[in-house]
PDB file of C-alpha atoms in Angstrom:
ATOM      1  CA  MET A   1      12.709  34.168  -9.512  1.00  0.00           C
ATOM      2  CA  GLU A   2      11.773  30.435  -8.757  1.00  0.00           C
ATOM      3  CA  LEU A   3      10.068  29.941  -5.200  1.00  0.00           C
ATOM      4  CA  PHE A   4      12.092  28.180  -2.986  1.00  0.00           C
ATOM      5  CA  GLU A   5      15.144  31.042  -3.883  1.00  0.00           C
ATOM      6  CA  GLN A   6      12.696  33.851  -3.533  1.00  0.00           C
ATOM      7  CA  LEU A   7      12.003  31.889   0.265  1.00  0.00           C
ATOM      8  CA  LYS A   8      15.568  31.502   0.579  1.00  0.00           C
ATOM      9  CA  ASN A   9      16.342  35.473  -0.033  1.00  0.00           C
ATOM     10  CA  LYS A  10      12.740  36.577   2.109  1.00  0.00           C
ATOM     11  CA  ILE A  11      14.399  34.327   5.611  1.00  0.00           C
ATOM     12  CA  SER A  12      18.512  34.279   5.399  1.00  0.00           C
ATOM     13  CA  GLY A  13      19.543  36.688   8.107  1.00  0.00           C
ATOM     14  CA  GLN A  14      16.533  37.004   9.858  1.00  0.00           C
ATOM     15  CA  ASN A  15      17.369  33.259  12.503  1.00  0.00           C
ATOM     16  CA  LYS A  16      14.139  32.052  12.921  1.00  0.00           C
ATOM     17  CA  THR A  17      14.642  28.763  14.789  1.00  0.00           C
ATOM     18  CA  ILE A  18      12.789  26.531  13.849  1.00  0.00           C
ATOM     19  CA  VAL A  19      12.433  22.934  15.991  1.00  0.00           C
ATOM     20  CA  PHE A  20      12.324  19.597  14.935  1.00  0.00           C
ATOM     21  CA  PRO A  21      10.195  16.890  17.055  1.00  0.00           C
ATOM     22  CA  GLU A  22      11.490  14.112  14.932  1.00  0.00           C
ATOM     23  CA  GLY A  23      15.673  14.022  15.600  1.00  0.00           C
ATOM     24  CA  GLU A  24      16.563  10.515  15.581  1.00  0.00           C
ATOM     25  CA  ASP A  25      15.358  10.153  11.444  1.00  0.00           C
ATOM     26  CA  VAL A  26      18.185  10.497   8.858  1.00  0.00           C
ATOM     27  CA  ARG A  27      16.156  12.839   6.173  1.00  0.00           C
ATOM     28  CA  ILE A  28      15.098  15.258   9.380  1.00  0.00           C
ATOM     29  CA  GLN A  29      18.461  15.338  10.238  1.00  0.00           C
ATOM     30  CA  GLY A  30      20.440  15.463   7.024  1.00  0.00           C
ATOM     31  CA  ALA A  31      18.058  18.504   6.308  1.00  0.00           C
ATOM     32  CA  ALA A  32      18.397  19.877   9.668  1.00  0.00           C
ATOM     33  CA  VAL A  33      22.101  20.341   8.270  1.00  0.00           C
ATOM     34  CA  ARG A  34      21.797  21.832   4.978  1.00  0.00           C
ATOM     35  CA  LEU A  35      19.786  24.280   7.255  1.00  0.00           C
ATOM     36  CA  ALA A  36      22.437  25.318   9.015  1.00  0.00           C
ATOM     37  CA  ALA A  37      25.571  24.999   6.655  1.00  0.00           C
ATOM     38  CA  ASP A  38      22.581  27.542   3.948  1.00  0.00           C
ATOM     39  CA  GLY A  39      22.351  29.686   6.941  1.00  0.00           C
ATOM     40  CA  LEU A  40      18.555  29.185   6.381  1.00  0.00           C
ATOM     41  CA  LEU A  41      17.378  28.965   9.825  1.00  0.00           C
ATOM     42  CA  LYS A  42      18.709  27.254  13.165  1.00  0.00           C
ATOM     43  CA  PRO A  43      17.817  24.152  13.190  1.00  0.00           C
ATOM     44  CA  ILE A  44      16.284  22.173  16.895  1.00  0.00           C
ATOM     45  CA  LEU A  45      16.648  18.251  16.655  1.00  0.00           C
ATOM     46  CA  LEU A  46      14.486  16.323  19.431  1.00  0.00           C
ATOM     47  CA  GLY A  47      14.920  12.918  20.297  1.00  0.00           C
ATOM     48  CA  ASP A  48      16.532  10.840  22.877  1.00  0.00           C
ATOM     49  CA  GLY A  49      20.813  12.058  22.617  1.00  0.00           C
ATOM     50  CA  LYS A  50      22.241   8.365  21.828  1.00  0.00           C
ATOM     51  CA  ALA A  51      19.771   7.439  19.301  1.00  0.00           C
ATOM     52  CA  ILE A  52      20.516  11.094  17.644  1.00  0.00           C
ATOM     53  CA  ALA A  53      23.843  10.841  17.723  1.00  0.00           C
ATOM     54  CA  ALA A  54      24.506   7.426  16.097  1.00  0.00           C
ATOM     55  CA  THR A  55      22.535   8.199  13.151  1.00  0.00           C
ATOM     56  CA  ALA A  56      25.175  11.887  12.939  1.00  0.00           C
ATOM     57  CA  THR A  57      27.597   9.239  13.237  1.00  0.00           C
ATOM     58  CA  ALA A  58      26.117   6.504  10.659  1.00  0.00           C
ATOM     59  CA  ASN A  59      25.431   9.490   8.266  1.00  0.00           C
ATOM     60  CA  SER A  60      28.244  11.202   8.400  1.00  0.00           C
ATOM     61  CA  PHE A  61      26.382  13.953   9.440  1.00  0.00           C
ATOM     62  CA  ASP A  62      27.712  16.836  11.256  1.00  0.00           C
ATOM     63  CA  LEU A  63      25.357  18.607  14.091  1.00  0.00           C
ATOM     64  CA  SER A  64      27.906  21.218  15.127  1.00  0.00           C
ATOM     65  CA  GLY A  65      25.388  24.160  13.851  1.00  0.00           C
ATOM     66  CA  VAL A  66      22.293  21.884  15.043  1.00  0.00           C
ATOM     67  CA  GLU A  67      20.474  22.586  18.523  1.00  0.00           C
ATOM     68  CA  VAL A  68      19.750  19.547  20.467  1.00  0.00           C
ATOM     69  CA  ILE A  69      16.996  18.626  23.347  1.00  0.00           C
ATOM     70  CA  ASP A  70      17.101  15.779  24.867  1.00  0.00           C
ATOM     71  CA  PRO A  71      13.369  15.987  26.705  1.00  0.00           C
ATOM     72  CA  ALA A  72      14.062  13.039  29.054  1.00  0.00           C
ATOM     73  CA  ASN A  73      17.421  15.295  30.179  1.00  0.00           C
ATOM     74  CA  TYR A  74      16.372  18.733  29.895  1.00  0.00           C
ATOM     75  CA  ASP A  75      16.858  21.047  31.978  1.00  0.00           C
ATOM     76  CA  GLU A  76      15.107  20.765  35.796  1.00  0.00           C
ATOM     77  CA  SER A  77      13.910  24.478  36.842  1.00  0.00           C
ATOM     78  CA  ALA A  78      12.983  24.737  32.699  1.00  0.00           C
ATOM     79  CA  LEU A  79      11.301  21.919  32.540  1.00  0.00           C
ATOM     80  CA  ALA A  80       9.125  23.245  35.392  1.00  0.00           C
ATOM     81  CA  GLN A  81       8.439  26.517  33.296  1.00  0.00           C
ATOM     82  CA  LEU A  82       6.582  24.593  30.255  1.00  0.00           C
ATOM     83  CA  ASN A  83       4.717  22.836  32.909  1.00  0.00           C
ATOM     84  CA  VAL A  84       3.322  25.832  34.374  1.00  0.00           C
ATOM     85  CA  ALA A  85       3.331  27.323  31.049  1.00  0.00           C
ATOM     86  CA  LEU A  86       1.602  24.301  29.104  1.00  0.00           C
ATOM     87  CA  VAL A  87      -1.433  24.286  32.523  1.00  0.00           C
ATOM     88  CA  GLU A  88      -1.241  27.847  32.969  1.00  0.00           C
ATOM     89  CA  ARG A  89      -2.365  27.533  27.949  1.00  0.00           C
ATOM     90  CA  ARG A  90      -4.879  25.291  28.776  1.00  0.00           C
ATOM     91  CA  LYS A  91      -7.467  27.009  31.458  1.00  0.00           C
ATOM     92  CA  GLY A  92      -7.765  23.864  33.827  1.00  0.00           C
ATOM     93  CA  LYS A  93      -8.543  21.989  31.454  1.00  0.00           C
ATOM     94  CA  THR A  94      -4.649  20.275  31.609  1.00  0.00           C
ATOM     95  CA  ASP A  95      -3.679  19.599  35.521  1.00  0.00           C
ATOM     96  CA  ALA A  96       0.334  19.187  36.240  1.00  0.00           C
ATOM     97  CA  ASP A  97       0.178  16.051  36.352  1.00  0.00           C
ATOM     98  CA  THR A  98      -1.046  15.627  32.881  1.00  0.00           C
ATOM     99  CA  ALA A  99       1.095  17.811  31.783  1.00  0.00           C
ATOM    100  CA  ALA A 100       4.166  16.752  32.525  1.00  0.00           C
ATOM    101  CA  LYS A 101       3.092  13.104  30.549  1.00  0.00           C
ATOM    102  CA  TRP A 102       2.911  15.588  27.498  1.00  0.00           C
ATOM    103  CA  LEU A 103       6.138  17.452  28.102  1.00  0.00           C
ATOM    104  CA  LYS A 104       7.152  13.841  27.329  1.00  0.00           C
ATOM    105  CA  ASP A 105       5.869  13.889  23.891  1.00  0.00           C
ATOM    106  CA  VAL A 106       7.665  14.658  21.521  1.00  0.00           C
ATOM    107  CA  ASN A 107       5.261  16.815  19.318  1.00  0.00           C
ATOM    108  CA  TYR A 108       4.051  18.536  22.692  1.00  0.00           C
ATOM    109  CA  PHE A 109       7.380  19.553  23.690  1.00  0.00           C
ATOM    110  CA  GLY A 110       7.718  20.809  20.337  1.00  0.00           C
ATOM    111  CA  THR A 111       5.045  22.853  20.405  1.00  0.00           C
ATOM    112  CA  MET A 112       5.446  24.328  23.737  1.00  0.00           C
ATOM    113  CA  LEU A 113       9.044  25.570  22.308  1.00  0.00           C
ATOM    114  CA  VAL A 114       6.908  27.003  19.767  1.00  0.00           C
ATOM    115  CA  TYR A 115       4.805  28.164  21.914  1.00  0.00           C
ATOM    116  CA  THR A 116       6.501  29.914  24.323  1.00  0.00           C
ATOM    117  CA  GLY A 117       9.272  32.209  22.241  1.00  0.00           C
ATOM    118  CA  LYS A 118      11.976  28.964  22.188  1.00  0.00           C
ATOM    119  CA  ALA A 119      11.277  28.471  18.349  1.00  0.00           C
ATOM    120  CA  ASP A 120       9.535  30.483  15.924  1.00  0.00           C
ATOM    121  CA  GLY A 121       8.010  27.430  14.208  1.00  0.00           C
ATOM    122  CA  MET A 122       8.204  23.090  14.175  1.00  0.00           C
ATOM    123  CA  VAL A 123       7.992  21.148  11.584  1.00  0.00           C
ATOM    124  CA  SER A 124       6.511  16.856  12.032  1.00  0.00           C
ATOM    125  CA  GLY A 125       5.448  14.561  10.247  1.00  0.00           C
ATOM    126  CA  ALA A 126       7.870  12.277   9.098  1.00  0.00           C
ATOM    127  CA  THR A 127       6.888   9.382  11.626  1.00  0.00           C
ATOM    128  CA  HIS A 128       4.323  10.738  12.781  1.00  0.00           C
ATOM    129  CA  PRO A 129       0.288  11.087  11.398  1.00  0.00           C
ATOM    130  CA  THR A 130      -1.204  14.215  11.399  1.00  0.00           C
ATOM    131  CA  GLY A 131      -3.319  14.168  14.090  1.00  0.00           C
ATOM    132  CA  ASP A 132      -0.002  13.758  16.068  1.00  0.00           C
ATOM    133  CA  THR A 133       0.865  16.934  15.299  1.00  0.00           C
ATOM    134  CA  VAL A 134      -2.172  18.436  14.567  1.00  0.00           C
ATOM    135  CA  ARG A 135      -3.337  18.028  18.052  1.00  0.00           C
ATOM    136  CA  PRO A 136      -1.176  20.396  20.005  1.00  0.00           C
ATOM    137  CA  ALA A 137      -1.096  22.603  18.207  1.00  0.00           C
ATOM    138  CA  LEU A 138      -4.744  23.282  18.540  1.00  0.00           C
ATOM    139  CA  GLN A 139      -4.425  22.346  22.640  1.00  0.00           C
ATOM    140  CA  ILE A 140      -1.644  25.098  23.382  1.00  0.00           C
ATOM    141  CA  ILE A 141      -0.871  27.685  20.368  1.00  0.00           C
ATOM    142  CA  LYS A 142      -4.167  27.809  18.438  1.00  0.00           C
ATOM    143  CA  THR A 143      -5.701  30.092  15.988  1.00  0.00           C
ATOM    144  CA  ALA A 144      -4.686  33.322  14.924  1.00  0.00           C
ATOM    145  CA  PRO A 145      -6.419  36.440  15.574  1.00  0.00           C
ATOM    146  CA  GLY A 146      -9.724  36.569  13.191  1.00  0.00           C
ATOM    147  CA  SER A 147      -9.391  32.729  12.453  1.00  0.00           C
ATOM    148  CA  SER A 148     -11.565  29.650  14.543  1.00  0.00           C
ATOM    149  CA  ARG A 149     -10.215  26.820  12.710  1.00  0.00           C
ATOM    150  CA  ILE A 150      -7.246  26.315  10.510  1.00  0.00           C
ATOM    151  CA  SER A 151      -6.785  25.266   6.477  1.00  0.00           C
ATOM    152  CA  GLY A 152      -4.573  22.970   4.515  1.00  0.00           C
ATOM    153  CA  ALA A 153      -3.034  25.131   0.927  1.00  0.00           C
ATOM    154  CA  PHE A 154      -1.115  24.094  -1.643  1.00  0.00           C
ATOM    155  CA  ILE A 155       1.286  25.932  -3.677  1.00  0.00           C
ATOM    156  CA  MET A 156       1.087  24.798  -7.555  1.00  0.00           C
ATOM    157  CA  GLN A 157       3.826  26.172  -9.643  1.00  0.00           C
ATOM    158  CA  LYS A 158       5.068  25.655 -12.893  1.00  0.00           C
ATOM    159  CA  GLY A 159       7.645  27.427 -14.917  1.00  0.00           C
ATOM    160  CA  ASP A 160       6.460  30.933 -13.507  1.00  0.00           C
ATOM    161  CA  GLU A 161       2.655  30.144 -13.122  1.00  0.00           C
ATOM    162  CA  ARG A 162       1.866  30.093  -9.531  1.00  0.00           C
ATOM    163  CA  TYR A 163      -1.050  28.999  -7.776  1.00  0.00           C
ATOM    164  CA  VAL A 164      -3.110  29.024  -4.840  1.00  0.00           C
ATOM    165  CA  PHE A 165      -5.220  25.918  -4.257  1.00  0.00           C
ATOM    166  CA  SER A 166      -7.409  25.421  -0.869  1.00  0.00           C
ATOM    167  CA  ASP A 167      -8.301  23.839   1.266  1.00  0.00           C
ATOM    168  CA  ALA A 168      -7.015  20.863  -0.303  1.00  0.00           C
ATOM    169  CA  ALA A 169      -6.135  18.814   3.360  1.00  0.00           C
ATOM    170  CA  ILE A 170      -8.093  20.168   6.565  1.00  0.00           C
ATOM    171  CA  ASN A 171     -11.869  20.395   6.667  1.00  0.00           C
ATOM    172  CA  ILE A 172     -14.414  18.157   5.428  1.00  0.00           C
ATOM    173  CA  ASP A 173     -17.379  19.984   5.735  1.00  0.00           C
ATOM    174  CA  ILE A 174     -17.047  23.709   4.698  1.00  0.00           C
ATOM    175  CA  ASP A 175     -20.263  25.353   5.295  1.00  0.00           C
ATOM    176  CA  ALA A 176     -19.684  29.941   4.381  1.00  0.00           C
ATOM    177  CA  PRO A 177     -18.018  30.863   7.517  1.00  0.00           C
ATOM    178  CA  THR A 178     -16.121  27.922   7.001  1.00  0.00           C
ATOM    179  CA  MET A 179     -15.215  29.088   3.666  1.00  0.00           C
ATOM    180  CA  ALA A 180     -14.499  32.896   3.885  1.00  0.00           C
ATOM    181  CA  GLU A 181     -12.131  31.862   6.901  1.00  0.00           C
ATOM    182  CA  ILE A 182      -9.936  30.019   4.101  1.00  0.00           C
ATOM    183  CA  ALA A 183      -9.959  32.955   1.906  1.00  0.00           C
ATOM    184  CA  VAL A 184      -8.597  34.750   4.125  1.00  0.00           C
ATOM    185  CA  GLN A 185      -6.596  32.691   5.281  1.00  0.00           C
ATOM    186  CA  SER A 186      -5.361  31.988   1.808  1.00  0.00           C
ATOM    187  CA  ALA A 187      -4.590  35.317   0.470  1.00  0.00           C
ATOM    188  CA  LYS A 188      -2.605  36.006   3.426  1.00  0.00           C
ATOM    189  CA  THR A 189      -0.900  32.738   2.052  1.00  0.00           C
ATOM    190  CA  ALA A 190      -0.847  33.587  -1.247  1.00  0.00           C
ATOM    191  CA  LYS A 191       1.356  36.432   0.129  1.00  0.00           C
ATOM    192  CA  VAL A 192       3.597  34.956   1.904  1.00  0.00           C
ATOM    193  CA  PHE A 193       4.573  32.955  -2.131  1.00  0.00           C
ATOM    194  CA  GLU A 194       5.127  35.966  -3.371  1.00  0.00           C
ATOM    195  CA  ILE A 195       1.197  36.444  -4.807  1.00  0.00           C
ATOM    196  CA  ASP A 196      -0.156  39.669  -5.264  1.00  0.00           C
ATOM    197  CA  PRO A 197      -3.859  37.288  -4.464  1.00  0.00           C
ATOM    198  CA  ARG A 198      -6.773  37.445  -6.345  1.00  0.00           C
ATOM    199  CA  VAL A 199      -8.816  35.586  -4.879  1.00  0.00           C
ATOM    200  CA  ALA A 200     -11.851  33.397  -6.287  1.00  0.00           C
ATOM    201  CA  MET A 201     -14.636  31.263  -4.592  1.00  0.00           C
ATOM    202  CA  LEU A 202     -15.322  29.038  -6.726  1.00  0.00           C
ATOM    203  CA  SER A 203     -18.826  26.352  -7.773  1.00  0.00           C
ATOM    204  CA  PHE A 204     -20.328  25.723 -10.597  1.00  0.00           C
ATOM    205  CA  SER A 205     -22.282  28.367 -11.226  1.00  0.00           C
ATOM    206  CA  THR A 206     -21.015  31.884 -12.182  1.00  0.00           C
ATOM    207  CA  LYS A 207     -22.739  35.186 -11.093  1.00  0.00           C
ATOM    208  CA  GLY A 208     -26.382  33.664 -10.500  1.00  0.00           C
ATOM    209  CA  SER A 209     -26.383  30.678 -13.642  1.00  0.00           C
ATOM    210  CA  ALA A 210     -27.179  28.410 -12.115  1.00  0.00           C
ATOM    211  CA  LYS A 211     -29.562  28.049  -8.947  1.00  0.00           C
ATOM    212  CA  SER A 212     -29.095  25.770  -5.310  1.00  0.00           C
ATOM    213  CA  PRO A 213     -28.494  25.816  -2.551  1.00  0.00           C
ATOM    214  CA  LEU A 214     -24.603  24.858  -3.052  1.00  0.00           C
ATOM    215  CA  VAL A 215     -24.416  27.999  -4.995  1.00  0.00           C
ATOM    216  CA  ASP A 216     -26.056  30.033  -2.227  1.00  0.00           C
ATOM    217  CA  LYS A 217     -24.138  29.362   0.466  1.00  0.00           C
ATOM    218  CA  VAL A 218     -20.645  29.998  -1.943  1.00  0.00           C
ATOM    219  CA  ALA A 219     -21.514  33.824  -3.027  1.00  0.00           C
ATOM    220  CA  GLU A 220     -22.540  34.125   1.061  1.00  0.00           C
ATOM    221  CA  ALA A 221     -19.332  32.907   2.223  1.00  0.00           C
ATOM    222  CA  THR A 222     -17.875  36.001  -0.405  1.00  0.00           C
ATOM    223  CA  LYS A 223     -19.667  38.357   1.040  1.00  0.00           C
ATOM    224  CA  LEU A 224     -18.609  37.222   4.567  1.00  0.00           C
ATOM    225  CA  ALA A 225     -15.050  36.897   2.735  1.00  0.00           C
ATOM    226  CA  LYS A 226     -14.444  40.241   1.837  1.00  0.00           C
ATOM    227  CA  GLU A 227     -17.090  41.154   5.622  1.00  0.00           C
ATOM    228  CA  LEU A 228     -14.066  39.555   7.156  1.00  0.00           C
ATOM    229  CA  ALA A 229     -11.064  42.148   5.438  1.00  0.00           C
ATOM    230  CA  PRO A 230     -12.335  44.318   4.188  1.00  0.00           C
ATOM    231  CA  GLU A 231      -8.611  44.779   2.608  1.00  0.00           C
ATOM    232  CA  PHE A 232      -9.136  42.006   0.389  1.00  0.00           C
ATOM    233  CA  ALA A 233     -12.683  42.662  -0.655  1.00  0.00           C
ATOM    234  CA  ASP A 234     -11.170  44.236  -3.956  1.00  0.00           C
ATOM    235  CA  VAL A 235      -9.492  41.069  -4.543  1.00  0.00           C
ATOM    236  CA  ILE A 236     -12.325  38.624  -4.094  1.00  0.00           C
ATOM    237  CA  ASP A 237     -15.379  37.443  -6.505  1.00  0.00           C
ATOM    238  CA  GLY A 238     -17.531  34.299  -6.265  1.00  0.00           C
ATOM    239  CA  GLU A 239     -19.286  32.471  -7.211  1.00  0.00           C
ATOM    240  CA  LEU A 240     -17.572  31.972  -9.919  1.00  0.00           C
ATOM    241  CA  GLN A 241     -16.445  28.742 -12.235  1.00  0.00           C
ATOM    242  CA  PHE A 242     -12.565  27.607 -12.704  1.00  0.00           C
ATOM    243  CA  ASP A 243     -13.242  28.607 -16.583  1.00  0.00           C
ATOM    244  CA  ALA A 244     -15.038  31.513 -15.439  1.00  0.00           C
ATOM    245  CA  ALA A 245     -11.994  32.294 -12.465  1.00  0.00           C
ATOM    246  CA  PHE A 246      -9.254  31.217 -14.858  1.00  0.00           C
ATOM    247  CA  VAL A 247      -9.415  32.188 -17.969  1.00  0.00           C
ATOM    248  CA  PRO A 248      -9.884  36.130 -19.038  1.00  0.00           C
ATOM    249  CA  THR A 249     -11.527  35.739 -22.502  1.00  0.00           C
ATOM    250  CA  VAL A 250     -14.440  33.677 -20.074  1.00  0.00           C
ATOM    251  CA  GLY A 251     -14.025  35.741 -17.189  1.00  0.00           C
ATOM    252  CA  ALA A 252     -14.624  38.278 -19.801  1.00  0.00           C
ATOM    253  CA  ALA A 253     -17.887  37.193 -21.397  1.00  0.00           C
ATOM    254  CA  LYS A 254     -20.143  35.439 -17.541  1.00  0.00           C
ATOM    255  CA  ALA A 255     -18.035  37.469 -14.876  1.00  0.00           C
ATOM    256  CA  PRO A 256     -17.833  41.238 -16.583  1.00  0.00           C
ATOM    257  CA  ASP A 257     -17.460  43.138 -13.978  1.00  0.00           C
ATOM    258  CA  SER A 258     -14.779  41.063 -11.739  1.00  0.00           C
ATOM    259  CA  LYS A 259     -12.294  42.249 -11.223  1.00  0.00           C
ATOM    260  CA  VAL A 260     -11.434  38.707 -10.270  1.00  0.00           C
ATOM    261  CA  ALA A 261     -12.671  36.640 -13.035  1.00  0.00           C
ATOM    262  CA  GLY A 262      -9.692  35.575 -15.676  1.00  0.00           C
ATOM    263  CA  HIS A 263      -7.175  36.850 -13.648  1.00  0.00           C
ATOM    264  CA  ALA A 264      -7.473  34.303 -10.119  1.00  0.00           C
ATOM    265  CA  ASN A 265      -4.736  32.927  -9.004  1.00  0.00           C
ATOM    266  CA  THR A 266      -5.993  31.633  -5.720  1.00  0.00           C
ATOM    267  CA  PHE A 267      -8.851  29.385  -5.534  1.00  0.00           C
ATOM    268  CA  ILE A 268     -10.993  28.544  -2.351  1.00  0.00           C
ATOM    269  CA  PHE A 269     -12.948  25.358  -3.157  1.00  0.00           C
ATOM    270  CA  PRO A 270     -16.008  24.662  -1.903  1.00  0.00           C
ATOM    271  CA  SER A 271     -15.857  21.548  -0.331  1.00  0.00           C
ATOM    272  CA  LEU A 272     -13.208  19.392   1.006  1.00  0.00           C
ATOM    273  CA  GLU A 273     -13.715  17.312  -2.057  1.00  0.00           C
ATOM    274  CA  ALA A 274     -13.869  19.004  -4.981  1.00  0.00           C
ATOM    275  CA  GLY A 275     -10.441  21.155  -3.217  1.00  0.00           C
ATOM    276  CA  ASN A 276      -8.128  17.659  -2.681  1.00  0.00           C
ATOM    277  CA  ILE A 277      -9.483  16.439  -6.349  1.00  0.00           C
ATOM    278  CA  GLY A 278      -8.682  19.301  -8.292  1.00  0.00           C
ATOM    279  CA  TYR A 279      -4.788  19.997  -6.709  1.00  0.00           C
ATOM    280  CA  LYS A 280      -4.788  16.114  -7.422  1.00  0.00           C
ATOM    281  CA  ILE A 281      -5.993  16.829 -11.241  1.00  0.00           C
ATOM    282  CA  ALA A 282      -3.760  20.129 -11.601  1.00  0.00           C
ATOM    283  CA  GLN A 283      -0.987  17.873 -10.273  1.00  0.00           C
ATOM    284  CA  ARG A 284      -0.928  14.570 -12.678  1.00  0.00           C
ATOM    285  CA  LEU A 285      -2.592  16.223 -15.629  1.00  0.00           C
ATOM    286  CA  GLY A 286      -1.183  19.188 -15.703  1.00  0.00           C
ATOM    287  CA  GLY A 287       3.082  18.865 -14.372  1.00  0.00           C
ATOM    288  CA  TYR A 288       1.772  21.287 -11.775  1.00  0.00           C
ATOM    289  CA  GLU A 289       4.620  21.103  -8.889  1.00  0.00           C
ATOM    290  CA  ALA A 290       2.163  20.430  -5.013  1.00  0.00           C
ATOM    291  CA  ILE A 291       3.909  22.290  -2.269  1.00  0.00           C
ATOM    292  CA  GLY A 292       1.669  21.262   0.744  1.00  0.00           C
ATOM    293  CA  PRO A 293      -0.426  21.374   3.024  1.00  0.00           C
ATOM    294  CA  ILE A 294       0.578  23.845   4.136  1.00  0.00           C
ATOM    295  CA  LEU A 295      -1.140  24.872   7.756  1.00  0.00           C
ATOM    296  CA  GLN A 296      -3.009  28.163   7.759  1.00  0.00           C
ATOM    297  CA  GLY A 297      -4.816  29.959  10.378  1.00  0.00           C
ATOM    298  CA  LEU A 298      -2.697  28.507  13.767  1.00  0.00           C
ATOM    299  CA  ALA A 299      -1.420  32.343  15.479  1.00  0.00           C
ATOM    300  CA  LYS A 300       2.541  30.254  14.747  1.00  0.00           C
ATOM    301  CA  PRO A 301       3.609  27.819  11.519  1.00  0.00           C
ATOM    302  CA  VAL A 302       3.295  24.010  12.180  1.00  0.00           C
ATOM    303  CA  SER A 303       3.885  22.479   9.375  1.00  0.00           C
ATOM    304  CA  ASP A 304       2.965  18.361   8.857  1.00  0.00           C
ATOM    305  CA  LEU A 305       4.901  16.408   6.902  1.00  0.00           C
ATOM    306  CA  SER A 306       4.263  13.309   4.601  1.00  0.00           C
ATOM    307  CA  ARG A 307       6.025   9.902   6.262  1.00  0.00           C
ATOM    308  CA  GLY A 308       6.801   9.281   3.121  1.00  0.00           C
ATOM    309  CA  ALA A 309       8.633  12.679   2.868  1.00  0.00           C
ATOM    310  CA  ASN A 310      12.228  12.697   1.821  1.00  0.00           C
ATOM    311  CA  GLU A 311      14.817  14.801   2.882  1.00  0.00           C
ATOM    312  CA  GLU A 312      14.732  17.293   0.564  1.00  0.00           C
ATOM    313  CA  ASP A 313      10.738  18.052   1.251  1.00  0.00           C
ATOM    314  CA  VAL A 314      11.654  17.935   4.648  1.00  0.00           C
ATOM    315  CA  TYR A 315      14.128  21.067   3.764  1.00  0.00           C
ATOM    316  CA  LYS A 316      11.257  22.789   1.486  1.00  0.00           C
ATOM    317  CA  VAL A 317       8.848  22.724   4.515  1.00  0.00           C
ATOM    318  CA  ALA A 318      10.945  24.312   7.219  1.00  0.00           C
ATOM    319  CA  ILE A 319      12.463  26.681   4.669  1.00  0.00           C
ATOM    320  CA  ILE A 320       8.392  27.580   4.257  1.00  0.00           C
ATOM    321  CA  THR A 321       7.936  27.117   7.695  1.00  0.00           C
ATOM    322  CA  ALA A 322       9.943  29.797   8.757  1.00  0.00           C
ATOM    323  CA  ALA A 323       9.114  32.223   5.547  1.00  0.00           C
ATOM    324  CA  GLN A 324       5.015  31.904   7.371  1.00  0.00           C
ATOM    325  CA  ALA A 325       7.301  33.300  10.855  1.00  0.00           C
ATOM    326  CA  LEU A 326       8.386  36.388   8.862  1.00  0.00           C
ATOM    327  CA  ALA A 327       4.394  36.359   8.265  1.00  0.00           C
TER     328      ALA A 327
END
């Protein structure tokens, strides 16, 4: 079954609520209307009420199945509760006046809806840079238990083939502990997308075929990842070259005792530059669809759109976010 049909089946009837801080944008509204009409999730649009209504009227959108919240005209009592919750969450780093200013920002307001359980996830970034989406998430939602950082994965899909490439979006300097965390996060992401994870820790060396501190880093990351997540210990291996990880005959020759070599479907790159270059090569030369970046490691799902996203992109990212909320 095609990936998004699988995800639709997974989230249908689960009544997950996704908040969209950029509710005045035509792409966001178009996707929200479709998501509501398809019965996949409950959308919340944030923004100026009059501007949202004007966009809907101009594009003949029926917002009857979509909740619209104007933060500037939000119930005073409910807003005060959000302010108190934000100050408490910041543990002395943010006072009530600063919290009030933050809550005028739609991304902070949306993040607080997720944090307080009024929404299950958030999708933003159609008109905001990545930092405006990620910063409130890190300050308020924070990382999941067992994670000290977030990372960005891409699902690479072509026909029946489906792989995870990570990190290809977030962490520039990846040391062994970071790579280990990314491996565990990516194994969990693979399961969300109906992939039975077999995780390859990538290098230019396979099982000591080359000597370098860079090789040592990947070998150490492999050891740490197994310790971090014993439930995945048998399906994480490295260091492996890509051909040893992907091609059964090469894997059998270079790493005959590995359960992952030759059969990997989740690839952990040793640096952001390698991951970013790798997924773009697979996308442009290999003809794979690159779905993402999917933010990993947050306690609750927040997704960052490209500012070049179209309505279909928004629709799909919202489905992914709702599926993450079920994990």
